[in-house]
mmCIF file of C-alpha atoms and ligand atoms in Angstrom:
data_model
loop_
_atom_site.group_PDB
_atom_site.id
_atom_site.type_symbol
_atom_site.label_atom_id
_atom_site.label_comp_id
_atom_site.label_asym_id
_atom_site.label_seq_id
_atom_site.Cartn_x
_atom_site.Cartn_y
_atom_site.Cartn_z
ATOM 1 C CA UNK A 1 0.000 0.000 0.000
ATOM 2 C CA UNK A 2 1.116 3.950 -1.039
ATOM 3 C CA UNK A 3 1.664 5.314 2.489
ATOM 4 C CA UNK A 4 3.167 8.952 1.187
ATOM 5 C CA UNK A 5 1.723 11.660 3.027
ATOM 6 C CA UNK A 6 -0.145 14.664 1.428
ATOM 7 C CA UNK A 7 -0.294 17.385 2.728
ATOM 8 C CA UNK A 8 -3.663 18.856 3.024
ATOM 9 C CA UNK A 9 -4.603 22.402 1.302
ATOM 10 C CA UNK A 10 -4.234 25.415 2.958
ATOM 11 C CA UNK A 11 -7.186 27.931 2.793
ATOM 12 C CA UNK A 12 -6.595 31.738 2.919
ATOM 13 C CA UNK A 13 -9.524 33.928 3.881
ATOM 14 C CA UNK A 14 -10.239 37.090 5.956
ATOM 15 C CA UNK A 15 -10.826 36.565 9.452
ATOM 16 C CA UNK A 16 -14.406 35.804 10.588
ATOM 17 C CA UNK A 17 -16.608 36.323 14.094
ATOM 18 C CA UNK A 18 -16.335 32.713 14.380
ATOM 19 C CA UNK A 19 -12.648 32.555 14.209
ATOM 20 C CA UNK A 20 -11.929 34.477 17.634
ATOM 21 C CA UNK A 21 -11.292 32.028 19.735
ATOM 22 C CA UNK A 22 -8.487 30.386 17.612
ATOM 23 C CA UNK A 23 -7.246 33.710 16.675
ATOM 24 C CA UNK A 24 -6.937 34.621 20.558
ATOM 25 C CA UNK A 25 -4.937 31.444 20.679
ATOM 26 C CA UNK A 26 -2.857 31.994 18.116
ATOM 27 C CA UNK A 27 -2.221 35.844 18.967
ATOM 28 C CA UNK A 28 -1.364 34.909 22.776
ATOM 29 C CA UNK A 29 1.834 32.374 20.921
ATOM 30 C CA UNK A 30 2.634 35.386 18.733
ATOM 31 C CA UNK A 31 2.713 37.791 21.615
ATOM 32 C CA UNK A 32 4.890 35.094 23.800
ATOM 33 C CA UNK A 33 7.649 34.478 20.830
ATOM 34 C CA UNK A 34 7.739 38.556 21.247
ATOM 35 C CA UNK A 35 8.489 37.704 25.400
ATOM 36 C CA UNK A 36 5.361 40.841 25.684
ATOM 37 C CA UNK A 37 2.208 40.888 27.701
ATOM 38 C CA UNK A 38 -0.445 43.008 26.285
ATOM 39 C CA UNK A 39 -3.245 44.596 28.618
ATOM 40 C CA UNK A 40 -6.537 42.684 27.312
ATOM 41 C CA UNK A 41 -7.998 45.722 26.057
ATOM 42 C CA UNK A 42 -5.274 46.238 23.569
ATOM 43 C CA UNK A 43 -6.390 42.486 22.783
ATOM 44 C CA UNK A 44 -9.722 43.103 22.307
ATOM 45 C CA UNK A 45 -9.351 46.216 20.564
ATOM 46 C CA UNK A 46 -7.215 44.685 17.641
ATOM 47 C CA UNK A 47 -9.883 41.978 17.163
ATOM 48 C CA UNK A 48 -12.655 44.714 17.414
ATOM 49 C CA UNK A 49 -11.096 46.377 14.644
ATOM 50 C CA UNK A 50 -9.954 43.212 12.681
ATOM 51 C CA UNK A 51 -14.020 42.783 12.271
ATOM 52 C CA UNK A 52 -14.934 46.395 12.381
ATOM 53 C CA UNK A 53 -15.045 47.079 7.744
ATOM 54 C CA UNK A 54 -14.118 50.486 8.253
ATOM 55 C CA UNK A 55 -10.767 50.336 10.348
ATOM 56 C CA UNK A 56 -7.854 49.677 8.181
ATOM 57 C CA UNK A 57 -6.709 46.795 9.958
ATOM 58 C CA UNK A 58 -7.660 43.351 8.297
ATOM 59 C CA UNK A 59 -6.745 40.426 9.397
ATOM 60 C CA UNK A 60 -6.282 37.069 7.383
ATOM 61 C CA UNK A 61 -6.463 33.738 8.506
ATOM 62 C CA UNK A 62 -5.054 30.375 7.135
ATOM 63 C CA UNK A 63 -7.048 27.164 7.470
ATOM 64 C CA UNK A 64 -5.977 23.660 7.404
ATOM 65 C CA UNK A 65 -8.978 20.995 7.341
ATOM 66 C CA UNK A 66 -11.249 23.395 9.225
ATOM 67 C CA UNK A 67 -8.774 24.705 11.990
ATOM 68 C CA UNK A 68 -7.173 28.172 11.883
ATOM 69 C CA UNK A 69 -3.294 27.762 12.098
ATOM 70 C CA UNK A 70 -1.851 31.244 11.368
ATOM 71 C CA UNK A 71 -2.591 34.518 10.929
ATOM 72 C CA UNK A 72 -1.589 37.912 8.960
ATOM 73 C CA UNK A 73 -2.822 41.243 10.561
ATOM 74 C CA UNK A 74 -2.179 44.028 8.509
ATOM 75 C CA UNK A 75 -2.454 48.038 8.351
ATOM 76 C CA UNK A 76 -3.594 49.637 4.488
ATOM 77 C CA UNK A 77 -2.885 53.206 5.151
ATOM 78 C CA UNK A 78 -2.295 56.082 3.435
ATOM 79 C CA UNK A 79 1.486 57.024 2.410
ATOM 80 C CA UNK A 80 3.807 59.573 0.867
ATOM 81 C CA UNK A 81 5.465 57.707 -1.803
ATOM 82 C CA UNK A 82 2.953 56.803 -3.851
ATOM 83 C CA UNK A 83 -0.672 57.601 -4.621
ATOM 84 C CA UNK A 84 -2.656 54.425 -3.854
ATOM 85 C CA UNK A 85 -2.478 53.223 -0.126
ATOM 86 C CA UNK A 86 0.085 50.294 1.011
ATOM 87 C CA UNK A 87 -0.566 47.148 2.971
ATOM 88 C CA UNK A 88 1.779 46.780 6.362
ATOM 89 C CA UNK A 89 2.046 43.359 7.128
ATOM 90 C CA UNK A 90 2.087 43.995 11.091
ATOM 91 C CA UNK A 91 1.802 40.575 12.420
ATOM 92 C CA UNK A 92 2.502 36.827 11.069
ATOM 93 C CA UNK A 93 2.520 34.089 12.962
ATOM 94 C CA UNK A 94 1.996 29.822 12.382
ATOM 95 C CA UNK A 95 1.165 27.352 15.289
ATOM 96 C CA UNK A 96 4.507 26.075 16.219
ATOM 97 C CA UNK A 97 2.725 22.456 15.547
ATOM 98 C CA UNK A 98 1.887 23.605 11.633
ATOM 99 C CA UNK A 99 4.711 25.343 10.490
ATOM 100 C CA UNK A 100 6.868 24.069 7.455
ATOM 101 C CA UNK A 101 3.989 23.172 5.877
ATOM 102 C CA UNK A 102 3.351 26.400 3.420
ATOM 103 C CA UNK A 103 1.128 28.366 5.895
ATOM 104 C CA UNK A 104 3.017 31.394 6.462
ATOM 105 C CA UNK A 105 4.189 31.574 2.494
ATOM 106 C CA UNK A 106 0.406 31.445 1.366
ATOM 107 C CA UNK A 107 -0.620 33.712 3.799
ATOM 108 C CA UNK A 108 2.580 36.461 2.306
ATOM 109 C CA UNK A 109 1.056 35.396 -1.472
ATOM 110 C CA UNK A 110 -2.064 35.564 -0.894
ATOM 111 C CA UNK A 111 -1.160 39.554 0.151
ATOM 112 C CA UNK A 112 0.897 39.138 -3.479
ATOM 113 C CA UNK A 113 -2.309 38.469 -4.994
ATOM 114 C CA UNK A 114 -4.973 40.775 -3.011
ATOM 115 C CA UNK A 115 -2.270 43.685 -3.980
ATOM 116 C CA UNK A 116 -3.305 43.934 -7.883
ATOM 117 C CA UNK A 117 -7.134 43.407 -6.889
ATOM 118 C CA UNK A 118 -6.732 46.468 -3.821
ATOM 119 C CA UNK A 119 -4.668 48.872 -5.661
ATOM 120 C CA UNK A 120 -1.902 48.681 -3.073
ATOM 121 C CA UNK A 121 1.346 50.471 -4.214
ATOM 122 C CA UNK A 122 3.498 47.908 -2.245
ATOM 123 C CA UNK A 123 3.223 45.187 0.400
ATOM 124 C CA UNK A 124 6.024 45.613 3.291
ATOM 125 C CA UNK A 125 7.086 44.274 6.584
ATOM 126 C CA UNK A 126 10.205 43.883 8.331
ATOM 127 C CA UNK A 127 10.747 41.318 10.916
ATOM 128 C CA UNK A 128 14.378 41.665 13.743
ATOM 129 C CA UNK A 129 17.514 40.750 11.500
ATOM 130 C CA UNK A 130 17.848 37.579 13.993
ATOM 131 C CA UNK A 131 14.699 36.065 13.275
ATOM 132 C CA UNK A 132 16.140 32.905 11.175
ATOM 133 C CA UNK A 133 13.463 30.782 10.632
ATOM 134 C CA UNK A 134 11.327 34.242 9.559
ATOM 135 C CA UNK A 135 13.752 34.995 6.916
ATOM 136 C CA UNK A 136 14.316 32.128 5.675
ATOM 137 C CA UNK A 137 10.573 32.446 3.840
ATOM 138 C CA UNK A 138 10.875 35.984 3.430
ATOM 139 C CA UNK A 139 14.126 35.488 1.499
ATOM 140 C CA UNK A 140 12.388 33.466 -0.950
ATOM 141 C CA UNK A 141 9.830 35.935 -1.498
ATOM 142 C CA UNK A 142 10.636 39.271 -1.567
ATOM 143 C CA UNK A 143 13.530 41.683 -1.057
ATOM 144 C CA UNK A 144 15.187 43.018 2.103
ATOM 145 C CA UNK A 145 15.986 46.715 1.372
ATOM 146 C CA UNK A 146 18.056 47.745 4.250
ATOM 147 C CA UNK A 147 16.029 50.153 6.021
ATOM 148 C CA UNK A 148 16.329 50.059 9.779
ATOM 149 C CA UNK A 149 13.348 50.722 12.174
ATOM 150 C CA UNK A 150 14.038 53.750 14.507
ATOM 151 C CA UNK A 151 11.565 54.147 18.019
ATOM 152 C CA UNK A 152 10.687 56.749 20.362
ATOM 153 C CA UNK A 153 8.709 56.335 23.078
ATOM 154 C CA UNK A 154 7.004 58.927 25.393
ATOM 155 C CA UNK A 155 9.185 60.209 27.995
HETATM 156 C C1 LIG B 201 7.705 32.702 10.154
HETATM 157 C C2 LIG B 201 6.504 31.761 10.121
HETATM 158 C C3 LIG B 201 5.228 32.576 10.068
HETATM 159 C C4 LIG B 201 6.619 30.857 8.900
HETATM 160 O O1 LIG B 201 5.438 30.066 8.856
HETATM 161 P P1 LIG B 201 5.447 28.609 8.156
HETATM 162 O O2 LIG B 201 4.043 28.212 7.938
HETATM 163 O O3 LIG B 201 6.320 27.681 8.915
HETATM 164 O O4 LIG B 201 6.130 28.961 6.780
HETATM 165 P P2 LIG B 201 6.228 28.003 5.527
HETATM 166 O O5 LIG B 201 5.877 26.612 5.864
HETATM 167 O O6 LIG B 201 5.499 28.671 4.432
HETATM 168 O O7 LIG B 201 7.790 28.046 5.343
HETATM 169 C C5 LIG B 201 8.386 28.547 4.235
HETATM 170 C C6 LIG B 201 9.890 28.445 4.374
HETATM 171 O O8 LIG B 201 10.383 28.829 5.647
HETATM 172 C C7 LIG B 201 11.236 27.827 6.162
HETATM 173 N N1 LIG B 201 10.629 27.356 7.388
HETATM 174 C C8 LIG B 201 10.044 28.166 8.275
HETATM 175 N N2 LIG B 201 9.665 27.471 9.361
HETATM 176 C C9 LIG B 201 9.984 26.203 9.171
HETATM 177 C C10 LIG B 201 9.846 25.018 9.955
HETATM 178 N N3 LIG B 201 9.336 25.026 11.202
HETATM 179 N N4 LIG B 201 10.262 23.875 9.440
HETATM 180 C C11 LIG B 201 10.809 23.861 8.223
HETATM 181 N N5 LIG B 201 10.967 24.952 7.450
HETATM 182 C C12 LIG B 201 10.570 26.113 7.912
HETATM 183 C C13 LIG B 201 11.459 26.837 5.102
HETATM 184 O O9 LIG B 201 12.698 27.160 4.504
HETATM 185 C C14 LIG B 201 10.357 27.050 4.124
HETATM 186 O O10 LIG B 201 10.829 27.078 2.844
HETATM 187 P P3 LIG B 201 10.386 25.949 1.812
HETATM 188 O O11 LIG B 201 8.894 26.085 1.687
HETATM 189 O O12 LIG B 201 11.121 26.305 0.575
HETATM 190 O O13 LIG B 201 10.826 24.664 2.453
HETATM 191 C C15 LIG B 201 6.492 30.845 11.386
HETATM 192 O O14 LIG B 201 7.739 30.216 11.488
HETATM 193 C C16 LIG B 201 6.198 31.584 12.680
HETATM 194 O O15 LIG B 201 5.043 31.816 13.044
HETATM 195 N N6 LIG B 201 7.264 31.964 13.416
HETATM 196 C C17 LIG B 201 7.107 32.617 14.718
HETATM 197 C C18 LIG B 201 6.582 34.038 14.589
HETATM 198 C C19 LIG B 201 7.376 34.860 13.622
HETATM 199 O O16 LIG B 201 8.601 34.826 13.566
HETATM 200 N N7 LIG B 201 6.636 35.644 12.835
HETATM 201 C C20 LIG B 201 7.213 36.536 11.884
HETATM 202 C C21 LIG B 201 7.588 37.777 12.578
HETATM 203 S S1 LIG B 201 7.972 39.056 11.437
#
């Protein structure tokens, strides 16, 4: 007997009502690989406004034979370089369990695609210059252009 595994297809759509709880699951991993503890109302405010059409955060979600696995939040705002608005990929994260398995890459091409069909100018993100297994996929599918993020905080 032909015992090969296949794996099953991924499914890329926007985030849904019903998809809270496993998106609180999955956002409580991403916020521990970051070592940071957000106050629940920062929480509940990001998945108010994943669901809320006219913020300009969206949120999509990859599914795997009915379960959510990973996540892309993103920002479409305004900008200075170009006249149509561009898509900042804030937040991507995989269940550790899932990963390897073409998750996060569909979730990055499936912002490819939803570019053309928005008008976006560009799709960007940036992710810490130690984050190996990150830029391993990122390095297959775009370009690093050397910029380096810069914070202030209040005083
Ligand atoms: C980065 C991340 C989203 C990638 O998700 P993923 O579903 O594992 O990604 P893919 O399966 O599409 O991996 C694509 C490539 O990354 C590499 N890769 C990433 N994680 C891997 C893993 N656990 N095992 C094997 N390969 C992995 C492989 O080289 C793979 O390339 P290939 O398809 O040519 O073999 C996931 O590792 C993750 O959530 N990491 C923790 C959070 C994080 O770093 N987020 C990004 C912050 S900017």
């Amino acid at each position: 007997m032909h015992n090969a595994r296949v794996t099953p297809p991924c499914l890329i759509r926007a985030a849904l009502p019903s998809d809270e709880a496993a998106w609180r699951g999955l956002w409580r991993g991403y916020c521990e690989f970051y070592r940071i503890r957000l106050p629940d109302e920062v929480s509940n405010r990001t998945w108010q406004r994943i669901l809320d059409p006219d913020s300009a955060v969206m949120c999509i979600v990859a599914e795997v034979e009915g379960q959510v696995l990973g996540f892309a939040n993103c920002v479409v705002h305004e900008n200075t370089w170009e006249s149509q608005p561009v898509c900042y990929l804030e937040d991507l994260f995989v269940a550790p369990a899932a990963r390897g398995h073409g998750a996060g890459r569909a979730l990055v091409e499936w912002l490819h695609n939803a570019m053309r069909a928005e008008g976006w100018a560009r799709v960007y993100w940036m992710t810490q210059t130690d984050n190996a297994q990150a830029r391993r996929l990122y390095d297959q599918l775009a370009t690093a252009d050397g910029f380096v993020r810069y914070v202030l905080r209040p005083r």
